[in-house]
């Protein structure tokens, strides 16, 4: 059963808001937020309110022991009045898998759908409708129990905030192999979408950016030999006409874009192979021409080409083709997401009428 309250301040707040010319990605936030608290062993009535600071006990678990998980998904309304979601229940499933790993409460489907639907329906006038643009939704869950002992929270806050955004332009990425640090251990939290994994990646990101590269390429934490992912995107190579991507092994994230690209590529008749991919094989393949194209994928940028791989010893490997198959897959996926092309996989769904403000 859904129950939520809409603050009387929501409509006046929205009426005062206007979109700036320049959106960027994740910079502008719609001036409302959704919040549901779990306390005393039950979900309390949720609320849609104006956006603002939240009060948190300084001893809350999230601030000390990083009990936090999040998601990222987009609502599109290109060329139509009404917004639609892309595979929103896949994000919920993943959020609940992440939450389980972090000993947090499961989000019921009704609270999830209420949160993302209310945020999207009320923000609809501010969802940019040019192709590629969208409302980026950021649901997150934090542990709020306020004692300093190490332990599991029994109170949680679930929120959804949202940002009208342009597509994230990662450009033609130059990436550097991270040979020293690991972002997530085998048996650790790499398969959970949790802030701690990002914290562990910051130092490497800072170092590679100093050297003029865009991102770190993470290797498996056991042998430092097989490719895992970029810090927030999954990894693909085109090798002898087949797409290869690292097989899920529990230490990196199962991207929903990754899954969608695998399905879409197979649908286009391209063979897709999930396996352990040694970094050395990719470097050799770039040199011999067996590996002709490389790209990464995630919700924000959809599909981003990789133009160059640098190694820690300073050697560089320039990829022969940049943004060819990647562009084709990006355009096909975006056309489905935006409802411009048939959706043979039933990935998109519109926001239900009941969530719209009755004006
Ligand atoms: C979110 C994320 C991805 C991409 O997942 P999508 O569901 O495709 O957006 C990849 N890697 C990490 C570490 C992530 O947090």
Short mmCIF file of C-alpha atoms and ligand atoms in Angstrom, two decimals:
data_model
loop_
_atom_site.label_atom_id
_atom_site.label_comp_id
_atom_site.label_asym_id
_atom_site.label_seq_id
_atom_site.Cartn_x
_atom_site.Cartn_y
_atom_site.Cartn_z
CA UNK A 1 0.00 0.00 0.00
CA UNK A 2 1.34 3.40 -0.96
CA UNK A 3 0.89 6.30 1.32
CA UNK A 4 2.56 9.61 0.90
CA UNK A 5 1.95 13.26 1.65
CA UNK A 6 2.52 16.09 -0.78
CA UNK A 7 3.63 19.19 1.05
CA UNK A 8 1.52 22.26 0.22
CA UNK A 9 4.80 24.07 -0.53
CA UNK A 10 5.63 21.80 -3.47
CA UNK A 11 3.50 23.49 -6.14
CA UNK A 12 4.52 27.09 -5.22
CA UNK A 13 8.17 25.99 -5.15
CA UNK A 14 7.87 24.47 -8.61
CA UNK A 15 6.04 27.56 -9.89
CA UNK A 16 9.04 29.70 -8.87
CA UNK A 17 11.57 27.46 -10.60
CA UNK A 18 12.94 27.85 -14.10
CA UNK A 19 15.59 25.88 -15.94
CA UNK A 20 18.87 27.68 -16.65
CA UNK A 21 20.24 27.70 -20.21
CA UNK A 22 23.20 25.49 -19.40
CA UNK A 23 22.25 22.22 -17.76
CA UNK A 24 25.35 20.04 -17.66
CA UNK A 25 25.10 16.66 -15.96
CA UNK A 26 23.89 16.47 -12.36
CA UNK A 27 24.48 20.18 -11.75
CA UNK A 28 20.90 21.49 -11.61
CA UNK A 29 18.52 19.91 -9.14
CA UNK A 30 14.74 20.15 -9.32
CA UNK A 31 13.55 22.02 -6.20
CA UNK A 32 11.65 19.08 -4.70
CA UNK A 33 12.62 15.79 -3.05
CA UNK A 34 10.99 12.56 -1.94
CA UNK A 35 11.71 11.00 1.43
CA UNK A 36 10.59 7.86 3.24
CA UNK A 37 11.90 6.93 6.68
CA UNK A 38 12.07 3.46 8.18
CA UNK A 39 11.86 3.51 11.98
CA UNK A 40 10.34 1.38 14.75
CA UNK A 41 10.33 -1.60 12.39
CA UNK A 42 8.12 0.03 9.77
CA UNK A 43 8.05 2.48 6.91
CA UNK A 44 6.67 5.84 7.94
CA UNK A 45 4.44 7.81 5.52
CA UNK A 46 6.59 9.25 2.74
CA UNK A 47 6.69 12.90 1.78
CA UNK A 48 7.25 15.01 -1.29
CA UNK A 49 8.60 18.36 -0.11
CA UNK A 50 10.67 21.31 -1.36
CA UNK A 51 14.36 20.45 -1.80
CA UNK A 52 16.50 21.38 1.16
CA UNK A 53 19.04 20.34 3.75
CA UNK A 54 18.25 17.30 5.83
CA UNK A 55 18.90 17.02 9.53
CA UNK A 56 21.05 14.10 10.58
CA UNK A 57 22.38 12.99 13.96
CA UNK A 58 26.18 13.46 13.98
CA UNK A 59 26.57 9.86 15.19
CA UNK A 60 24.48 8.39 12.35
CA UNK A 61 25.93 5.15 10.92
CA UNK A 62 26.22 6.52 7.41
CA UNK A 63 28.63 9.24 8.54
CA UNK A 64 31.02 6.86 10.30
CA UNK A 65 30.62 3.41 8.80
CA UNK A 66 29.39 4.30 5.29
CA UNK A 67 26.12 2.42 5.45
CA UNK A 68 24.82 3.83 2.16
CA UNK A 69 23.64 2.59 -1.22
CA UNK A 70 22.45 4.52 -4.26
CA UNK A 71 21.06 4.22 -7.77
CA UNK A 72 21.03 6.26 -10.96
CA UNK A 73 18.35 6.11 -13.64
CA UNK A 74 16.81 8.41 -16.21
CA UNK A 75 13.32 9.56 -17.20
CA UNK A 76 12.97 10.77 -20.80
CA UNK A 77 10.33 12.89 -22.46
CA UNK A 78 11.76 13.53 -25.90
CA UNK A 79 9.20 14.63 -28.46
CA UNK A 80 6.28 13.86 -26.16
CA UNK A 81 4.57 15.42 -23.21
CA UNK A 82 4.72 12.44 -20.95
CA UNK A 83 7.86 11.06 -19.34
CA UNK A 84 8.93 7.43 -19.39
CA UNK A 85 11.33 5.28 -17.45
CA UNK A 86 13.95 2.82 -18.68
CA UNK A 87 13.99 -0.54 -16.81
CA UNK A 88 13.25 1.04 -13.40
CA UNK A 89 12.62 -2.28 -11.67
CA UNK A 90 16.12 -3.44 -12.59
CA UNK A 91 17.45 -0.50 -10.60
CA UNK A 92 15.20 -1.46 -7.69
CA UNK A 93 16.44 -5.07 -7.80
CA UNK A 94 20.02 -3.88 -7.79
CA UNK A 95 19.36 -1.37 -5.00
CA UNK A 96 17.93 -4.16 -2.89
CA UNK A 97 20.90 -6.44 -3.65
CA UNK A 98 23.22 -3.59 -2.65
CA UNK A 99 21.16 -2.95 0.48
CA UNK A 100 21.31 -6.61 1.46
CA UNK A 101 25.12 -6.57 1.14
CA UNK A 102 25.28 -3.51 3.39
CA UNK A 103 22.78 -4.93 5.96
CA UNK A 104 20.15 -2.35 5.13
CA UNK A 105 16.38 -2.52 4.81
CA UNK A 106 14.85 -3.64 1.51
CA UNK A 107 12.92 -0.95 -0.37
CA UNK A 108 9.38 -2.13 -1.18
CA UNK A 109 8.41 -1.76 -4.83
CA UNK A 110 5.56 0.63 -3.93
CA UNK A 111 7.91 3.06 -2.14
CA UNK A 112 10.40 2.88 -5.00
CA UNK A 113 7.78 3.49 -7.69
CA UNK A 114 6.10 6.26 -5.64
CA UNK A 115 9.44 8.00 -5.18
CA UNK A 116 10.67 7.96 -8.76
CA UNK A 117 7.18 8.52 -10.22
CA UNK A 118 6.27 11.50 -8.02
CA UNK A 119 9.65 13.12 -8.64
CA UNK A 120 9.27 12.63 -12.39
CA UNK A 121 5.59 13.61 -12.65
CA UNK A 122 6.00 16.79 -10.61
CA UNK A 123 9.26 17.70 -12.40
CA UNK A 124 7.89 16.97 -15.85
CA UNK A 125 7.78 20.61 -17.05
CA UNK A 126 11.53 20.75 -16.30
CA UNK A 127 12.56 17.61 -18.12
CA UNK A 128 14.49 18.85 -21.15
CA UNK A 129 13.02 17.27 -24.28
CA UNK A 130 15.93 17.51 -26.72
CA UNK A 131 17.34 14.14 -27.71
CA UNK A 132 19.96 12.92 -25.25
CA UNK A 133 18.66 15.04 -22.39
CA UNK A 134 16.68 13.60 -19.52
CA UNK A 135 15.78 13.79 -15.85
CA UNK A 136 18.54 11.96 -13.99
CA UNK A 137 17.07 10.40 -10.84
CA UNK A 138 19.26 9.65 -7.86
CA UNK A 139 17.59 7.42 -5.25
CA UNK A 140 19.66 6.65 -2.16
CA UNK A 141 19.36 4.95 1.20
CA UNK A 142 21.32 5.74 4.37
CA UNK A 143 21.61 4.15 7.81
CA UNK A 144 20.67 6.70 10.46
CA UNK A 145 20.91 4.88 13.80
CA UNK A 146 22.63 7.32 16.13
CA UNK A 147 25.08 5.44 18.32
CA UNK A 148 28.81 5.17 17.75
CA UNK A 149 29.14 1.45 18.35
CA UNK A 150 30.03 -0.51 15.27
CA UNK A 151 26.92 -2.23 14.15
CA UNK A 152 23.95 -2.34 11.89
CA UNK A 153 21.46 0.48 11.69
CA UNK A 154 17.83 -0.21 12.47
CA UNK A 155 16.61 3.12 11.10
CA UNK A 156 17.01 4.27 7.52
CA UNK A 157 16.16 7.19 5.26
CA UNK A 158 15.34 6.61 1.61
CA UNK A 159 15.33 9.65 -0.66
CA UNK A 160 15.01 10.52 -4.34
CA UNK A 161 16.48 13.70 -5.77
CA UNK A 162 16.59 14.56 -9.47
CA UNK A 163 18.59 16.57 -11.96
CA UNK A 164 17.48 17.77 -15.40
CA UNK A 165 20.61 16.89 -17.38
CA UNK A 166 22.22 16.71 -20.74
CA UNK A 167 23.79 13.39 -21.70
CA UNK A 168 27.07 12.98 -19.80
CA UNK A 169 29.77 13.76 -22.37
CA UNK A 170 32.70 11.58 -21.47
CA UNK A 171 34.27 12.41 -24.86
CA UNK A 172 36.80 10.09 -26.46
CA UNK A 173 38.22 8.69 -23.27
CA UNK A 174 41.89 8.17 -22.62
CA UNK A 175 42.19 5.73 -19.77
CA UNK A 176 45.07 4.52 -17.67
CA UNK A 177 45.53 1.00 -16.33
CA UNK A 178 45.63 1.06 -12.52
CA UNK A 179 48.43 -1.36 -11.64
CA UNK A 180 48.71 -0.68 -7.89
CA UNK A 181 45.46 0.23 -6.20
CA UNK A 182 42.23 -1.77 -6.06
CA UNK A 183 38.78 -0.31 -5.89
CA UNK A 184 37.02 -3.36 -4.48
CA UNK A 185 38.28 -6.68 -3.14
CA UNK A 186 37.01 -10.11 -4.12
CA UNK A 187 34.39 -10.78 -1.47
CA UNK A 188 34.12 -7.04 -0.80
CA UNK A 189 31.44 -4.62 -1.91
CA UNK A 190 32.33 -4.15 -5.59
CA UNK A 191 29.03 -5.63 -6.74
CA UNK A 192 27.07 -3.20 -4.55
CA UNK A 193 26.39 0.37 -5.67
CA UNK A 194 27.71 1.98 -2.52
CA UNK A 195 29.59 5.21 -1.92
CA UNK A 196 32.56 3.48 -0.30
CA UNK A 197 33.64 1.99 -3.63
CA UNK A 198 33.78 5.48 -5.07
CA UNK A 199 35.75 6.75 -2.10
CA UNK A 200 38.31 3.98 -2.70
CA UNK A 201 38.65 5.09 -6.34
CA UNK A 202 39.24 8.82 -5.75
CA UNK A 203 43.01 8.70 -5.23
CA UNK A 204 43.62 6.74 -8.42
CA UNK A 205 41.30 9.04 -10.36
CA UNK A 206 43.20 12.05 -9.09
CA UNK A 207 46.55 10.53 -10.09
CA UNK A 208 45.50 9.58 -13.60
CA UNK A 209 43.91 12.98 -14.15
CA UNK A 210 47.18 14.62 -13.15
CA UNK A 211 48.82 12.68 -15.95
CA UNK A 212 46.20 13.93 -18.38
CA UNK A 213 44.00 10.84 -18.58
CA UNK A 214 40.28 10.67 -18.00
CA UNK A 215 39.76 7.56 -15.90
CA UNK A 216 41.39 4.57 -14.24
CA UNK A 217 40.91 1.12 -15.70
CA UNK A 218 40.54 -1.28 -12.78
CA UNK A 219 42.01 -4.75 -12.83
CA UNK A 220 40.90 -7.74 -10.81
CA UNK A 221 42.02 -7.34 -7.19
CA UNK A 222 43.46 -10.88 -6.87
CA UNK A 223 45.90 -11.26 -9.76
CA UNK A 224 45.87 -7.67 -11.10
CA UNK A 225 45.62 -9.25 -14.52
CA UNK A 226 42.03 -9.20 -15.76
CA UNK A 227 39.98 -6.16 -16.68
CA UNK A 228 37.08 -5.28 -14.40
CA UNK A 229 35.57 -1.85 -15.17
CA UNK A 230 36.07 1.89 -15.12
CA UNK A 231 35.09 3.69 -11.94
CA UNK A 232 31.46 4.06 -12.93
CA UNK A 233 31.16 2.32 -16.29
CA UNK A 234 31.42 -1.22 -17.62
CA UNK A 235 33.95 -2.18 -20.29
CA UNK A 236 33.67 -3.70 -23.79
CA UNK A 237 36.12 -4.55 -26.57
CA UNK A 238 35.43 -5.42 -30.19
CA UNK A 239 37.77 -8.31 -30.96
CA UNK A 240 37.74 -9.95 -34.38
CA UNK A 241 34.17 -8.75 -34.91
CA UNK A 242 32.87 -10.08 -31.58
CA UNK A 243 32.03 -8.06 -28.49
CA UNK A 244 33.80 -9.18 -25.34
CA UNK A 245 33.06 -7.92 -21.84
CA UNK A 246 34.32 -9.00 -18.41
CA UNK A 247 32.15 -11.72 -16.91
CA UNK A 248 30.44 -10.74 -13.64
CA UNK A 249 32.52 -12.05 -10.76
CA UNK A 250 31.21 -10.23 -7.70
CA UNK A 251 33.91 -7.57 -7.51
CA UNK A 252 32.47 -5.07 -10.00
CA UNK A 253 29.03 -3.73 -10.76
CA UNK A 254 26.42 -5.44 -12.94
CA UNK A 255 25.48 -2.40 -15.03
CA UNK A 256 21.98 -2.20 -16.44
CA UNK A 257 23.44 -0.49 -19.50
CA UNK A 258 25.92 -3.40 -19.77
CA UNK A 259 23.04 -5.86 -19.74
CA UNK A 260 21.09 -3.76 -22.27
CA UNK A 261 24.09 -3.49 -24.62
CA UNK A 262 24.62 -7.26 -24.50
CA UNK A 263 20.96 -7.85 -25.40
CA UNK A 264 20.93 -5.16 -28.09
CA UNK A 265 24.19 -6.31 -29.72
CA UNK A 266 22.96 -9.92 -29.89
CA UNK A 267 19.71 -8.64 -31.41
CA UNK A 268 21.80 -6.93 -34.09
CA UNK A 269 23.52 -10.26 -34.82
CA UNK A 270 26.79 -9.46 -33.05
CA UNK A 271 28.28 -12.28 -30.97
CA UNK A 272 28.79 -11.26 -27.33
CA UNK A 273 31.19 -13.15 -25.10
CA UNK A 274 31.40 -12.66 -21.33
CA UNK A 275 34.72 -13.90 -20.02
CA UNK A 276 37.82 -13.02 -18.03
CA UNK A 277 39.75 -10.61 -20.28
CA UNK A 278 43.49 -10.29 -19.53
CA UNK A 279 44.70 -6.71 -19.96
CA UNK A 280 47.80 -7.97 -21.76
CA UNK A 281 45.65 -9.65 -24.40
CA UNK A 282 43.87 -6.35 -25.05
CA UNK A 283 47.14 -4.41 -25.36
CA UNK A 284 48.53 -7.03 -27.76
CA UNK A 285 45.23 -7.01 -29.64
CA UNK A 286 45.37 -3.26 -30.13
CA UNK A 287 48.86 -3.65 -31.62
CA UNK A 288 47.96 -6.54 -33.95
CA UNK A 289 44.59 -5.05 -34.90
CA UNK A 290 42.59 -7.93 -33.40
CA UNK A 291 41.06 -5.43 -30.95
CA UNK A 292 39.64 -2.71 -33.18
CA UNK A 293 37.37 -0.76 -30.86
CA UNK A 294 36.86 -0.22 -27.13
CA UNK A 295 34.07 1.46 -25.23
CA UNK A 296 32.53 1.78 -21.79
CA UNK A 297 28.88 2.10 -20.79
CA UNK A 298 26.69 3.34 -17.98
CA UNK A 299 23.43 5.21 -17.46
CA UNK A 300 24.92 8.71 -17.46
CA UNK A 301 26.89 8.58 -20.73
CA UNK A 302 25.16 5.48 -22.20
CA UNK A 303 28.12 4.41 -24.41
CA UNK A 304 31.47 6.25 -24.44
CA UNK A 305 34.34 5.38 -26.77
CA UNK A 306 37.87 4.77 -25.50
CA UNK A 307 40.51 6.19 -27.84
CA UNK A 308 43.67 5.34 -25.91
CA UNK A 309 44.93 3.10 -23.12
CA UNK A 310 47.99 4.20 -21.18
CA UNK A 311 50.02 1.90 -18.96
CA UNK A 312 51.69 2.82 -15.68
CA UNK A 313 55.14 2.63 -17.36
CA UNK A 314 54.17 5.43 -19.75
CA UNK A 315 53.50 3.30 -22.83
CA UNK A 316 50.36 4.14 -24.76
CA UNK A 317 48.10 2.14 -27.06
CA UNK A 318 45.91 3.97 -29.54
CA UNK A 319 42.70 2.20 -30.53
CA UNK A 320 42.15 1.90 -34.32
CA UNK A 321 38.44 2.75 -34.46
CA UNK A 322 36.79 5.25 -32.18
CA UNK A 323 33.02 5.54 -31.76
CA UNK A 324 31.87 3.36 -34.64
CA UNK A 325 30.06 0.36 -33.15
CA UNK A 326 29.87 2.42 -29.93
CA UNK A 327 27.97 5.19 -31.71
CA UNK A 328 25.66 2.69 -33.37
CA UNK A 329 24.82 1.02 -30.05
CA UNK A 330 24.44 4.37 -28.28
CA UNK A 331 22.04 5.65 -30.92
CA UNK A 332 20.01 2.44 -30.96
CA UNK A 333 19.72 2.33 -27.19
CA UNK A 334 18.87 6.02 -26.93
CA UNK A 335 16.19 5.66 -29.61
CA UNK A 336 14.52 2.96 -27.52
CA UNK A 337 14.95 4.95 -24.29
CA UNK A 338 13.40 8.03 -25.90
CA UNK A 339 10.55 6.08 -27.45
CA UNK A 340 11.60 7.00 -31.00
CA UNK A 341 12.02 3.37 -32.06
CA UNK A 342 10.15 0.17 -31.30
CA UNK A 343 11.03 -1.35 -27.94
CA UNK A 344 11.23 -5.08 -28.65
CA UNK A 345 12.43 -5.84 -25.12
CA UNK A 346 9.67 -3.91 -23.24
CA UNK A 347 12.28 -1.83 -21.47
CA UNK A 348 10.37 1.45 -21.28
CA UNK A 349 7.26 2.29 -19.27
CA UNK A 350 5.38 5.55 -18.80
CA UNK A 351 4.81 7.26 -15.49
CA UNK A 352 1.34 6.39 -14.19
CA UNK A 353 -1.31 9.12 -14.38
CA UNK A 354 -2.12 8.87 -10.67
CA UNK A 355 1.21 10.47 -9.76
CA UNK A 356 0.59 13.75 -11.62
CA UNK A 357 -0.49 16.84 -9.73
CA UNK A 358 -4.14 17.58 -10.46
CA UNK A 359 -3.99 21.11 -11.68
C1 LIG B 1 26.39 2.66 -11.70
C2 LIG B 1 27.67 2.00 -12.05
C3 LIG B 1 27.90 1.41 -13.31
C4 LIG B 1 26.94 1.51 -14.46
O1 LIG B 1 25.70 0.89 -14.17
P1 LIG B 1 24.42 1.30 -15.03
O2 LIG B 1 23.33 0.50 -14.41
O3 LIG B 1 24.69 0.88 -16.42
O4 LIG B 1 24.26 2.76 -14.91
C5 LIG B 1 29.10 0.76 -13.51
N1 LIG B 1 30.02 0.69 -12.54
C6 LIG B 1 29.85 1.22 -11.32
C7 LIG B 1 30.90 1.10 -10.30
C8 LIG B 1 28.66 1.90 -11.04
O5 LIG B 1 28.49 2.44 -9.82
#
